[in-house]
Amino acid sequence: MPAPLGDSDPDLDIPLTFSMASLDPIGTPRRSGSLASSMNGLSATNSNSNHHVLNGLGGGSGSRFFSNSVRSNGVATPPVENNGSAANLYQRFEWLKDKESMKDKLTEEILARYAYLEGKHDELVQELEEERSNRPTQSSNDEEMYRSYMHRMTEMLNREAFMLILIDGDGMIFNNVLLRLGEKGGQEAAKRLGESVQQWAKTTLKDCPSDFKVVARIYANVSGLAETCRRAGLVSSPDIINDFIRGFTNSGDLFNFIDVGPGKDRADVKMNAEFKLHIWNYQCRHILFGCSHDDGFARLLEGYAFDDEARSRVTLLEGVKFEKELAKLPFNKKKLDNLFRETKITLTPPDLLTDLPRDRHDSKNAFNPTSGVFTPASRTPAPDTPLYSPKSFPLPGINTPAQSVRGDLTRTNSIASSTAVSDTPAVATPSGGTRGGGWANVARASAGLPLQDMTKKSSEIKAPPGPVIRQNKDGYRVDAHMDYNHDRVYELKKMKYCNQHYIGRGCCHWNSGNGNCPHKHDTKLSKDDLKWLRVVARETVCKKGTSCMEFDCIYGHHCPYPKMTEGSLRGIGCINGENCRFAKEMHGMDTNVVTILHPEDLE
């Protein structure tokens, strides 16, 4: 038997209704406010109508059927009746029906809320799908734009990649063979340098572009370098170094031999600035630093010695052996074969008791005006001693010609080695006759004369007029020294004038009119030009060599070039080495004149 309803339980025969105001916009009851208000309304209605319902059932007072019908919290509880009357059963049925209705409403509310949320979800999903459908295109465009930008940047950085060669030209000097070739030597040096660096880079450096360029910059005091090479006997004239530099610079657009002028450490300052400018330049993939001769560069390099990235971008080039401070630096080092000198240039003070080196004249400069290779006899003073006559008694080896150093040794490095001689005048005898000019007769005749001050110089004796042949103590022909205009000699040499036509016996081809001579004949030359042309002709070796006895011979009879100061030919060969056009016996020949022959001496 079900328990009777409590006194406070409400009547549940009034249907549960919801007002439109209590519904959500989509028609579902509000989760909190609508249900609460509905329950409050239900309680009030049941309280007011409870008495009438019970009376209609014939039951009398409602307290007989219910106890605690409404709880303090306003929630209805099932009615409880001790007897199983129909009214009680009906009331319990209504209560259950109301409960089912509330469950149905709650279920409807949940379903409506779910439908609402599902709709919102579908809307959001649709928006998301639309966003996703648009996003791949935008993202793809952004990614493609980024990749294109990176590709362009990479191309720009790789487009002009280069290797930079920085060389201190004052100390890292190209080898003698290249220097002596002048302009062609400079071109060859640039070619070898570029090819060597390209080959080394492709086999040694990682991530090196295949089309990289080679930039070479050599800094030097050109005038000082040229004069040093001349004084050391590496070249005969400073102009040969100038030609070499011009050939090097003109060999390529990116090869430059830069003259920094005189002054201490000017080349160092330039190299340091270039190094700092390019060390972190991405397009400059590597720096080859030529400084092995000067440990002053160690101060610069020490600042990068412990930076792995910097060390990987620098290689030290070796010419001469690395100085101590440079050798211990942790940089890679490279030596390029057959390019640079391996020893420093040494300038030996001239020995005045031996032949001083003379300037070389086999280049386009022909002869250096300061060389003293050709010195006129009239400028060499004769000693205050009696001279002999070769016509009466030639005495080879007795007369020692005077030597005089011409000009500043640092400029000329040469000694005039010939003297002007003439016939000794006959000495008067007490009987009024004359005797020959022999040494005994001269001494006998001078015995009674008063003493003279021998420190006073006698007047300069002029060279004998007419053509002569000068010979040394061995009877070898010695060419007279000559002064000349350097620039004009060079110009004459380029013009290719016929030597025999202008200063010799005449050109046989020109005279015969066959036109076989390749040289010029129709230009009128001045007196000075004719003299300078003899300097040009002296470069050609006489076919008769040192034994030539032709008084009007215009060609060379011994090598006029300075002796080699280093290498296997030091002291015995000229700076032309094995390529010299003069024979071996024409080198190192004694040029002291002891005999002068006139045409009548050979009659």
Coordinates of C-alpha atoms in Angstrom, one line a residue:
M1 CA 0.0 0.0 0.0
P2 CA 1.5 3.3 -1.0
A3 CA 2.1 5.7 1.8
P4 CA -0.3 8.6 2.1
L5 CA 0.7 12.0 0.8
G6 CA 2.1 14.5 3.2
D7 CA 0.2 17.5 4.3
S8 CA 2.3 19.9 2.3
D9 CA 2.1 18.1 -1.0
P10 CA 0.1 20.1 -3.6
D11 CA -2.7 19.0 -5.7
L12 CA -1.4 17.9 -9.1
D13 CA -4.7 17.8 -11.0
I14 CA -4.0 21.2 -12.6
P15 CA -2.1 20.7 -15.9
L16 CA 1.5 22.1 -16.0
T17 CA 1.6 25.0 -18.4
F18 CA 4.4 27.3 -19.6
S19 CA 4.0 30.8 -20.8
M20 CA 5.7 32.1 -24.0
A21 CA 7.6 34.5 -21.9
S22 CA 9.3 31.6 -20.1
L23 CA 10.6 30.1 -23.4
D24 CA 14.0 30.6 -25.1
P25 CA 14.0 32.2 -28.5
I26 CA 14.0 28.9 -30.1
G27 CA 10.9 27.7 -28.1
T28 CA 12.5 25.7 -25.3
P29 CA 11.9 26.5 -21.7
R30 CA 14.6 28.3 -19.9
R31 CA 16.7 26.0 -17.9
S32 CA 16.4 28.0 -14.6
G33 CA 13.8 30.7 -14.6
S34 CA 11.0 29.1 -16.6
L35 CA 10.9 25.9 -14.6
A36 CA 11.1 27.7 -11.3
S37 CA 8.2 30.0 -12.2
S38 CA 6.2 27.1 -13.5
M39 CA 6.6 25.1 -10.4
N40 CA 5.7 28.1 -8.3
G41 CA 2.5 28.6 -10.3
L42 CA 1.7 25.0 -10.0
S43 CA 2.0 25.1 -6.3
A44 CA -0.2 28.1 -6.0
T45 CA -2.9 26.6 -8.2
N46 CA -2.9 23.3 -6.4
S47 CA -3.2 25.0 -3.0
N48 CA -6.2 27.0 -4.1
S49 CA -8.0 24.2 -5.8
N50 CA -7.1 21.3 -3.5
H51 CA -10.2 21.8 -1.3
H52 CA -12.6 21.8 -4.2
V53 CA -11.1 18.7 -5.8
L54 CA -11.4 16.7 -2.7
N55 CA -14.9 17.9 -2.0
G56 CA -15.9 16.9 -5.5
L57 CA -14.7 13.4 -4.8
G58 CA -16.8 13.3 -1.6
G59 CA -14.0 13.0 0.7
G60 CA -14.5 16.0 3.0
S61 CA -11.5 17.8 4.3
G62 CA -8.3 17.6 2.3
S63 CA -6.3 16.8 5.4
R64 CA -7.8 13.4 5.4
F65 CA -6.0 12.4 2.3
F66 CA -2.7 14.2 2.4
S67 CA -0.1 15.0 4.8
N68 CA 2.8 17.3 4.1
S69 CA 1.6 17.7 0.5
V70 CA 4.1 20.6 -0.2
R71 CA 7.6 20.6 1.2
S72 CA 9.3 23.6 2.4
N73 CA 11.4 23.7 -0.8
G74 CA 8.3 23.8 -3.0
V75 CA 8.9 20.4 -4.7
A76 CA 5.9 18.1 -4.9
T77 CA 6.2 14.6 -3.5
P78 CA 4.0 11.6 -4.3
P79 CA 0.7 11.4 -2.4
V80 CA 0.4 8.7 0.2
E81 CA -2.9 7.2 1.3
N82 CA -3.4 4.5 3.8
N83 CA -6.5 3.2 2.0
G84 CA -6.6 2.4 -1.7
S85 CA -9.5 4.8 -2.6
A86 CA -10.1 5.8 -6.1
A87 CA -9.4 9.5 -5.3
N88 CA -6.1 8.6 -3.9
L89 CA -5.2 6.5 -6.9
Y90 CA -6.4 9.3 -9.2
Q91 CA -4.4 11.8 -7.4
R92 CA -1.3 9.7 -7.6
F93 CA -2.0 9.2 -11.3
E94 CA -2.1 12.9 -11.8
W95 CA 1.1 13.3 -10.0
L96 CA 2.8 10.7 -12.2
K97 CA 1.3 12.3 -15.2
D98 CA 2.6 15.7 -14.2
K99 CA 6.0 14.1 -13.6
E100 CA 6.0 12.6 -17.1
S101 CA 4.9 15.8 -18.5
M102 CA 7.8 17.6 -16.8
K103 CA 10.2 14.9 -18.1
D104 CA 8.8 15.3 -21.6
K105 CA 9.2 19.1 -21.3
L106 CA 12.7 18.6 -20.1
T107 CA 13.5 16.2 -22.9
E108 CA 12.0 18.6 -25.4
E109 CA 14.1 21.4 -23.9
I110 CA 17.2 19.3 -24.1
L111 CA 16.4 18.3 -27.7
A112 CA 15.7 21.9 -28.6
R113 CA 18.9 23.1 -27.0
Y114 CA 20.8 20.3 -28.7
A115 CA 19.2 21.3 -32.0
Y116 CA 20.1 24.9 -31.4
L117 CA 23.7 24.0 -30.5
E118 CA 23.9 21.7 -33.4
G119 CA 22.8 24.5 -35.7
K120 CA 25.4 26.8 -34.3
H121 CA 27.9 24.0 -34.6
D122 CA 27.0 23.5 -38.2
E123 CA 27.4 27.2 -38.9
L124 CA 30.8 27.3 -37.2
V125 CA 31.9 24.2 -39.0
Q126 CA 30.8 25.7 -42.3
E127 CA 32.7 28.9 -41.6
L128 CA 35.7 26.9 -40.6
E129 CA 35.6 24.8 -43.8
E130 CA 35.3 28.0 -45.8
E131 CA 38.2 29.4 -44.0
R132 CA 40.2 26.3 -44.5
S133 CA 39.3 26.2 -48.1
N134 CA 40.6 29.7 -48.5
R135 CA 43.6 29.3 -46.2
P136 CA 45.6 26.8 -48.3
T137 CA 45.6 29.2 -51.2
Q138 CA 46.7 32.1 -49.1
S139 CA 49.2 30.0 -47.2
S140 CA 50.5 28.5 -50.4
N141 CA 50.8 32.0 -51.9
D142 CA 52.7 33.2 -48.9
E143 CA 55.0 30.2 -48.8
E144 CA 55.6 30.5 -52.6
M145 CA 56.4 34.2 -52.2
Y146 CA 58.8 33.5 -49.3
R147 CA 60.5 30.8 -51.3
S148 CA 60.8 33.0 -54.4
Y149 CA 62.3 35.8 -52.2
M150 CA 64.8 33.4 -50.7
H151 CA 65.7 32.1 -54.1
R152 CA 66.3 35.6 -55.4
M153 CA 68.4 36.6 -52.4
T154 CA 70.5 33.4 -52.8
E155 CA 70.9 34.1 -56.5
M156 CA 72.0 37.7 -55.8
L157 CA 74.5 36.5 -53.2
N158 CA 75.9 33.9 -55.5
R159 CA 75.8 35.9 -58.7
E160 CA 79.1 37.9 -58.1
A161 CA 81.0 35.5 -55.8
F162 CA 84.7 36.1 -55.9
M163 CA 88.0 35.2 -54.3
L164 CA 90.1 38.1 -53.1
I165 CA 93.9 38.1 -53.4
L166 CA 95.7 40.8 -51.3
I167 CA 99.4 41.0 -51.7
D168 CA 102.0 43.3 -50.3
G169 CA 104.1 43.9 -53.4
D170 CA 106.9 45.6 -51.6
G171 CA 108.0 42.3 -50.1
M172 CA 106.1 39.5 -51.9
I173 CA 107.8 39.9 -55.3
F174 CA 107.3 37.8 -58.5
N175 CA 110.2 35.6 -59.5
N176 CA 113.1 37.0 -61.7
V177 CA 112.1 35.2 -64.8
L178 CA 108.7 36.9 -64.9
L179 CA 110.0 40.3 -63.9
R180 CA 112.6 40.4 -66.7
L181 CA 110.0 39.7 -69.3
G182 CA 108.5 43.2 -68.7
E183 CA 105.0 43.6 -69.9
K184 CA 104.7 40.0 -71.1
G185 CA 106.0 38.8 -67.8
G186 CA 103.2 40.8 -66.0
Q187 CA 100.6 39.2 -68.2
E188 CA 102.0 35.8 -67.6
A189 CA 102.2 36.4 -63.8
A190 CA 98.5 37.4 -63.7
K191 CA 97.5 34.4 -65.8
R192 CA 99.4 31.9 -63.5
L193 CA 98.0 33.6 -60.4
G194 CA 94.4 33.4 -61.6
E195 CA 94.6 29.8 -62.8
S196 CA 96.4 28.6 -59.6
V197 CA 93.8 30.2 -57.4
Q198 CA 90.9 28.8 -59.4
Q199 CA 92.3 25.3 -59.3
W200 CA 93.0 25.5 -55.6
A201 CA 89.6 26.9 -54.7
K202 CA 87.7 24.3 -56.6
T203 CA 89.6 21.4 -55.0
T204 CA 89.8 22.9 -51.5
L205 CA 86.9 25.1 -50.6
K206 CA 83.4 23.8 -49.8
D207 CA 80.2 25.3 -51.3
C208 CA 82.3 27.2 -53.8
P209 CA 80.3 28.5 -56.9
S210 CA 81.6 27.2 -60.1
D211 CA 81.6 30.6 -61.8
F212 CA 83.4 32.6 -59.1
K213 CA 85.7 35.3 -60.1
V214 CA 89.3 36.1 -58.9
V215 CA 90.1 39.6 -57.8
A216 CA 93.8 40.5 -57.3
R217 CA 95.1 43.7 -55.7
I218 CA 98.8 44.2 -55.2
Y219 CA 99.9 47.3 -53.3
A220 CA 103.5 48.6 -53.5
N221 CA 105.7 51.6 -53.8
V222 CA 106.3 51.1 -57.4
S223 CA 109.2 53.5 -57.8
G224 CA 111.0 52.1 -54.7
L225 CA 110.4 48.6 -55.9
A226 CA 111.7 49.2 -59.4
E227 CA 114.8 50.9 -58.1
T228 CA 115.4 48.1 -55.6
C229 CA 115.1 45.4 -58.3
R230 CA 117.5 47.4 -60.5
R231 CA 120.1 47.8 -57.8
A232 CA 119.9 44.1 -56.9
G233 CA 120.5 43.2 -60.6
L234 CA 117.1 41.6 -61.1
V235 CA 116.4 43.9 -64.0
S236 CA 118.5 46.4 -65.8
S237 CA 116.1 49.3 -65.7
P238 CA 113.3 50.5 -63.4
D239 CA 111.2 50.8 -66.5
I240 CA 111.1 47.0 -66.9
I241 CA 109.2 46.9 -63.6
N242 CA 106.9 49.5 -64.8
D243 CA 106.3 47.4 -67.9
F244 CA 105.7 44.4 -65.8
I245 CA 103.1 46.2 -63.6
R246 CA 101.3 47.5 -66.7
G247 CA 101.1 44.0 -68.2
F248 CA 99.8 42.7 -64.9
T249 CA 97.1 45.3 -64.6
N250 CA 96.0 45.1 -68.2
S251 CA 95.7 41.3 -68.1
G252 CA 92.2 41.4 -66.6
D253 CA 89.6 43.8 -65.4
L254 CA 89.9 42.6 -61.8
F255 CA 93.7 42.5 -61.6
N256 CA 95.3 45.7 -60.3
F257 CA 98.8 46.5 -59.3
I258 CA 98.3 49.7 -57.2
D259 CA 101.1 52.3 -56.6
V260 CA 100.8 53.6 -53.0
G261 CA 103.8 55.9 -53.4
P262 CA 106.7 56.3 -51.0
G263 CA 106.0 56.3 -47.3
K264 CA 106.2 53.9 -44.4
D265 CA 103.6 51.1 -44.2
R266 CA 101.4 52.6 -46.9
A267 CA 100.8 49.3 -48.5
D268 CA 100.1 47.7 -45.1
V269 CA 97.4 50.3 -44.4
K270 CA 95.7 49.6 -47.7
M271 CA 95.8 45.9 -47.2
N272 CA 94.4 46.1 -43.7
A273 CA 91.5 48.2 -44.8
E274 CA 90.7 45.9 -47.7
F275 CA 90.9 42.9 -45.4
K276 CA 88.5 44.4 -42.9
L277 CA 86.1 45.4 -45.7
H278 CA 85.7 42.0 -47.2
I279 CA 86.2 39.5 -44.3
W280 CA 82.5 39.4 -43.6
N281 CA 81.3 40.0 -47.1
Y282 CA 79.3 36.9 -48.1
Q283 CA 80.1 37.4 -51.8
C284 CA 83.8 37.4 -51.0
R285 CA 84.1 33.7 -50.4
H286 CA 87.7 33.7 -49.5
I287 CA 90.7 35.9 -48.9
L288 CA 94.3 34.9 -49.9
F289 CA 96.6 37.2 -47.9
G290 CA 100.1 37.6 -49.2
C291 CA 102.2 38.8 -46.3
S292 CA 104.7 36.1 -45.4
H293 CA 107.6 38.5 -45.3
D294 CA 106.2 41.0 -42.8
D295 CA 105.2 40.0 -39.3
G296 CA 103.6 43.4 -38.8
F297 CA 100.5 41.9 -40.3
A298 CA 100.3 39.6 -37.3
R299 CA 98.6 42.4 -35.3
L300 CA 95.7 42.4 -37.8
L301 CA 95.3 38.7 -38.1
E302 CA 95.5 38.0 -34.3
G303 CA 92.1 39.7 -34.0
Y304 CA 90.5 37.0 -36.1
A305 CA 92.6 34.0 -35.1
F306 CA 90.1 32.6 -32.6
D307 CA 87.0 33.1 -34.8
D308 CA 86.2 29.8 -36.6
E309 CA 84.3 31.5 -39.3
A310 CA 87.0 34.1 -40.0
R311 CA 89.7 31.4 -40.0
S312 CA 87.8 29.4 -42.6
R313 CA 87.6 32.4 -44.9
V314 CA 91.3 33.3 -44.9
T315 CA 94.4 31.6 -46.3
L316 CA 97.9 33.1 -46.0
L317 CA 100.0 33.1 -49.1
E318 CA 103.7 32.2 -48.9
G319 CA 106.4 33.8 -50.9
V320 CA 109.5 34.0 -48.7
K321 CA 109.4 31.9 -45.5
F322 CA 106.8 33.0 -43.0
E323 CA 108.1 35.2 -40.3
K324 CA 107.9 33.7 -36.8
E325 CA 104.8 35.5 -35.6
L326 CA 102.9 34.7 -38.8
A327 CA 104.0 31.1 -38.8
K328 CA 102.4 30.4 -35.4
L329 CA 99.0 31.8 -36.3
P330 CA 96.2 29.2 -36.8
F331 CA 95.4 30.1 -40.4
N332 CA 95.7 27.9 -43.4
K333 CA 98.7 28.5 -45.5
K334 CA 99.3 28.0 -49.2
K335 CA 102.3 28.3 -51.5
L336 CA 101.8 28.9 -55.2
D337 CA 104.6 27.3 -57.3
N338 CA 106.6 29.2 -59.9
L339 CA 105.2 32.6 -59.0
F340 CA 107.0 34.4 -56.2
R341 CA 110.5 34.7 -55.0
E342 CA 111.4 32.4 -52.1
T343 CA 114.2 34.7 -50.8
K344 CA 114.3 38.3 -49.9
I345 CA 116.2 40.8 -52.1
T346 CA 119.6 41.7 -50.7
L347 CA 121.5 44.7 -51.8
T348 CA 125.3 44.1 -51.5
P349 CA 127.3 47.3 -51.1
P350 CA 129.4 47.8 -54.3
D351 CA 133.0 46.7 -54.2
L352 CA 135.1 49.5 -55.7
L353 CA 138.0 47.1 -56.4
T354 CA 135.9 44.9 -58.7
D355 CA 133.5 45.5 -61.6
L356 CA 130.2 46.9 -60.4
P357 CA 127.1 45.6 -61.9
R358 CA 125.8 47.6 -64.8
D359 CA 122.2 48.0 -66.0
R360 CA 120.7 45.6 -68.4
H361 CA 119.6 46.9 -71.7
D362 CA 117.9 44.1 -73.6
S363 CA 114.4 45.3 -73.0
K364 CA 112.4 47.9 -74.8
N365 CA 114.2 50.5 -72.7
A366 CA 117.5 49.4 -74.4
F367 CA 119.8 51.4 -72.1
N368 CA 119.4 53.3 -68.9
P369 CA 120.8 56.8 -69.1
T370 CA 122.1 56.5 -65.5
S371 CA 123.8 53.1 -66.1
G372 CA 127.2 54.2 -67.2
V373 CA 127.4 51.2 -69.5
F374 CA 128.4 53.5 -72.3
T375 CA 130.6 56.4 -71.2
P376 CA 132.5 58.6 -73.5
A377 CA 136.3 58.5 -73.1
S378 CA 136.5 62.2 -72.9
R379 CA 134.7 62.2 -69.5
T380 CA 137.3 59.9 -68.0
P381 CA 140.3 61.8 -66.8
A382 CA 143.7 60.4 -67.7
P383 CA 146.2 59.8 -64.9
D384 CA 149.3 62.0 -64.4
T385 CA 151.6 59.3 -65.8
P386 CA 153.4 59.1 -69.1
L387 CA 151.5 57.2 -71.8
Y388 CA 152.9 54.9 -74.3
S389 CA 152.5 54.7 -78.1
P390 CA 151.3 51.4 -79.5
K391 CA 153.1 52.2 -82.7
S392 CA 156.5 52.1 -81.1
F393 CA 156.2 49.6 -78.3
P394 CA 152.9 48.3 -77.0
L395 CA 153.4 46.9 -73.5
P396 CA 150.3 45.1 -72.5
G397 CA 149.7 44.9 -68.8
I398 CA 152.1 47.7 -67.8
N399 CA 149.8 50.7 -68.1
T400 CA 146.9 50.3 -65.7
P401 CA 144.0 52.5 -66.7
A402 CA 142.4 54.7 -64.1
Q403 CA 138.9 53.9 -62.8
S404 CA 136.5 56.4 -61.7
V405 CA 133.1 56.0 -60.1
R406 CA 130.5 57.9 -62.1
G407 CA 127.9 59.7 -60.1
D408 CA 125.9 58.4 -57.2
L409 CA 126.6 54.7 -56.7
T410 CA 123.0 54.2 -55.7
R411 CA 121.9 55.3 -59.1
T412 CA 124.6 54.2 -61.5
N413 CA 126.4 51.3 -59.8
S414 CA 128.9 51.4 -62.5
I415 CA 132.6 52.4 -63.0
A416 CA 134.1 53.9 -66.1
S417 CA 136.6 51.3 -67.1
S418 CA 138.4 52.9 -70.0
T419 CA 140.9 55.8 -70.3
A420 CA 141.8 58.1 -73.0
V421 CA 145.3 57.4 -74.3
S422 CA 147.5 59.0 -77.0
D423 CA 150.9 58.8 -78.3
T424 CA 153.6 59.8 -75.9
P425 CA 155.4 62.9 -77.2
A426 CA 159.0 62.4 -78.2
V427 CA 161.5 63.6 -75.6
A428 CA 164.2 66.2 -76.5
T429 CA 167.8 65.1 -76.1
P430 CA 170.8 67.2 -75.1
S431 CA 172.1 67.0 -78.6
G432 CA 168.9 68.6 -79.9
G433 CA 167.5 65.5 -81.4
T434 CA 164.5 63.5 -80.2
R435 CA 164.1 60.1 -78.9
G436 CA 161.2 57.8 -78.9
G437 CA 158.6 57.9 -76.2
G438 CA 159.7 54.8 -74.4
W439 CA 159.6 54.6 -70.6
A440 CA 163.5 54.6 -70.3
N441 CA 163.9 57.7 -72.5
V442 CA 161.2 59.5 -70.6
A443 CA 162.7 58.7 -67.3
R444 CA 166.2 59.6 -68.4
A445 CA 165.1 62.9 -69.8
S446 CA 163.0 63.8 -66.8
A447 CA 165.7 63.0 -64.2
G448 CA 167.1 66.5 -64.1
L449 CA 163.8 68.3 -64.1
P450 CA 162.5 69.9 -60.9
L451 CA 160.0 68.0 -58.8
Q452 CA 156.4 68.6 -59.6
D453 CA 153.2 68.4 -57.5
M454 CA 151.7 65.1 -58.7
T455 CA 148.4 65.7 -56.8
K456 CA 147.4 68.3 -59.4
K457 CA 145.3 67.0 -62.2
S458 CA 146.6 67.5 -65.7
S459 CA 144.3 68.8 -68.4
E460 CA 141.9 66.2 -69.8
I461 CA 143.4 64.4 -72.8
K462 CA 141.0 64.0 -75.7
A463 CA 140.5 60.7 -77.4
P464 CA 142.5 60.2 -80.5
P465 CA 140.6 61.4 -83.6
G466 CA 139.2 58.9 -86.0
P467 CA 138.1 55.3 -85.5
V468 CA 140.1 53.1 -83.1
I469 CA 140.0 49.6 -81.7
R470 CA 140.3 49.3 -77.9
Q471 CA 141.7 46.1 -76.5
N472 CA 142.2 44.7 -73.0
K473 CA 145.3 42.9 -71.8
D474 CA 144.2 39.7 -73.4
G475 CA 143.8 41.4 -76.8
Y476 CA 140.0 41.2 -76.7
R477 CA 138.1 44.1 -78.2
V478 CA 136.5 46.5 -75.7
D479 CA 133.6 48.7 -76.7
A480 CA 133.6 52.4 -75.7
H481 CA 131.1 53.6 -73.2
M482 CA 128.5 56.0 -74.3
D483 CA 126.0 58.4 -72.8
Y484 CA 122.6 58.7 -74.3
N485 CA 119.0 59.9 -74.1
H486 CA 117.0 57.1 -72.6
D487 CA 113.6 58.1 -73.9
R488 CA 114.9 58.9 -77.4
V489 CA 116.7 55.6 -77.6
Y490 CA 113.5 53.8 -76.8
E491 CA 111.6 55.7 -79.5
L492 CA 114.3 54.9 -82.0
K493 CA 114.3 51.3 -81.2
K494 CA 110.5 51.1 -81.8
M495 CA 110.9 52.8 -85.2
K496 CA 113.1 49.9 -86.5
Y497 CA 115.6 52.0 -88.4
C498 CA 118.2 50.2 -90.4
N499 CA 121.5 50.5 -88.5
Q500 CA 123.8 49.8 -91.4
H501 CA 122.0 52.4 -93.5
Y502 CA 122.3 55.2 -91.0
I503 CA 125.5 54.5 -89.1
G504 CA 127.2 51.6 -90.9
R505 CA 128.6 51.0 -94.3
G506 CA 125.2 51.2 -95.9
C507 CA 122.4 48.7 -96.4
C508 CA 123.1 46.5 -99.4
H509 CA 119.4 45.7 -99.9
W510 CA 118.5 49.4 -99.9
N511 CA 121.3 50.3 -102.2
S512 CA 120.5 47.5 -104.6
G513 CA 116.8 48.5 -104.6
N514 CA 115.5 44.9 -104.0
G515 CA 113.4 46.0 -101.0
N516 CA 114.4 42.9 -98.9
C517 CA 115.4 44.9 -95.8
P518 CA 112.5 45.1 -93.3
H519 CA 113.8 48.2 -91.6
K520 CA 113.2 51.9 -92.4
H521 CA 115.6 53.9 -94.6
D522 CA 113.7 57.0 -95.8
T523 CA 113.5 59.0 -92.6
K524 CA 116.1 61.8 -92.0
L525 CA 117.6 61.5 -88.5
S526 CA 119.3 64.3 -86.6
K527 CA 122.9 64.2 -85.4
D528 CA 121.8 63.2 -81.9
D529 CA 119.5 60.5 -83.2
L530 CA 122.4 59.0 -85.2
K531 CA 124.4 58.9 -82.0
W532 CA 121.6 57.3 -80.0
L533 CA 121.1 54.7 -82.8
R534 CA 124.6 53.5 -82.0
V535 CA 123.3 52.5 -78.6
V536 CA 120.6 50.5 -80.3
A537 CA 123.1 48.8 -82.6
R538 CA 125.3 47.8 -79.7
E539 CA 122.6 45.3 -78.6
T540 CA 123.4 43.2 -81.6
V541 CA 126.3 40.7 -81.2
C542 CA 129.1 41.2 -83.7
K543 CA 129.6 38.1 -85.8
K544 CA 133.3 38.3 -85.4
G545 CA 133.1 38.4 -81.6
T546 CA 135.9 39.7 -79.4
S547 CA 138.5 39.4 -82.1
C548 CA 136.8 41.9 -84.5
M549 CA 139.3 44.2 -86.1
E550 CA 137.0 46.4 -88.1
F551 CA 137.3 50.0 -87.1
D552 CA 133.9 51.0 -88.2
C553 CA 132.0 48.0 -86.6
I554 CA 128.8 49.3 -85.0
Y555 CA 127.9 46.1 -83.1
G556 CA 128.6 44.8 -79.6
H557 CA 131.8 42.8 -78.8
H558 CA 131.1 41.9 -75.2
C559 CA 128.0 41.6 -73.0
P560 CA 127.2 45.1 -71.7
Y561 CA 124.6 43.8 -69.2
P562 CA 125.2 43.6 -65.4
K563 CA 126.4 40.4 -63.8
M564 CA 124.0 38.0 -62.1
T565 CA 123.9 38.7 -58.3
E566 CA 122.2 35.5 -57.3
G567 CA 121.6 31.9 -58.5
S568 CA 123.9 29.5 -60.2
L569 CA 125.2 32.1 -62.6
R570 CA 126.1 34.6 -59.9
G571 CA 129.2 36.5 -60.7
I572 CA 129.8 34.7 -64.0
G573 CA 126.8 35.4 -66.1
C574 CA 124.6 38.4 -66.8
I575 CA 121.0 38.9 -65.7
N576 CA 119.8 37.5 -69.0
G577 CA 120.9 34.1 -67.9
E578 CA 121.2 31.4 -70.5
N579 CA 119.0 33.4 -72.9
C580 CA 121.6 36.1 -73.4
R581 CA 122.5 36.6 -77.1
F582 CA 126.2 37.2 -76.2
A583 CA 128.4 34.1 -76.0
K584 CA 129.7 32.8 -72.8
E585 CA 133.2 34.1 -73.3
M586 CA 131.7 37.6 -73.8
H587 CA 130.6 37.7 -70.2
G588 CA 132.7 38.8 -67.3
M589 CA 135.3 40.0 -69.7
D590 CA 138.0 42.5 -68.6
T591 CA 137.0 45.8 -70.0
N592 CA 140.1 47.7 -68.9
V593 CA 141.7 49.2 -72.0
V594 CA 145.4 48.7 -72.3
T595 CA 145.8 49.0 -76.1
I596 CA 144.4 51.4 -78.6
L597 CA 144.9 50.5 -82.3
H598 CA 144.7 53.0 -85.1
P599 CA 144.1 52.0 -88.8
E600 CA 147.8 52.6 -89.6
D601 CA 148.8 50.1 -86.9
L602 CA 147.3 47.4 -89.0
E603 CA 148.8 48.4 -92.3

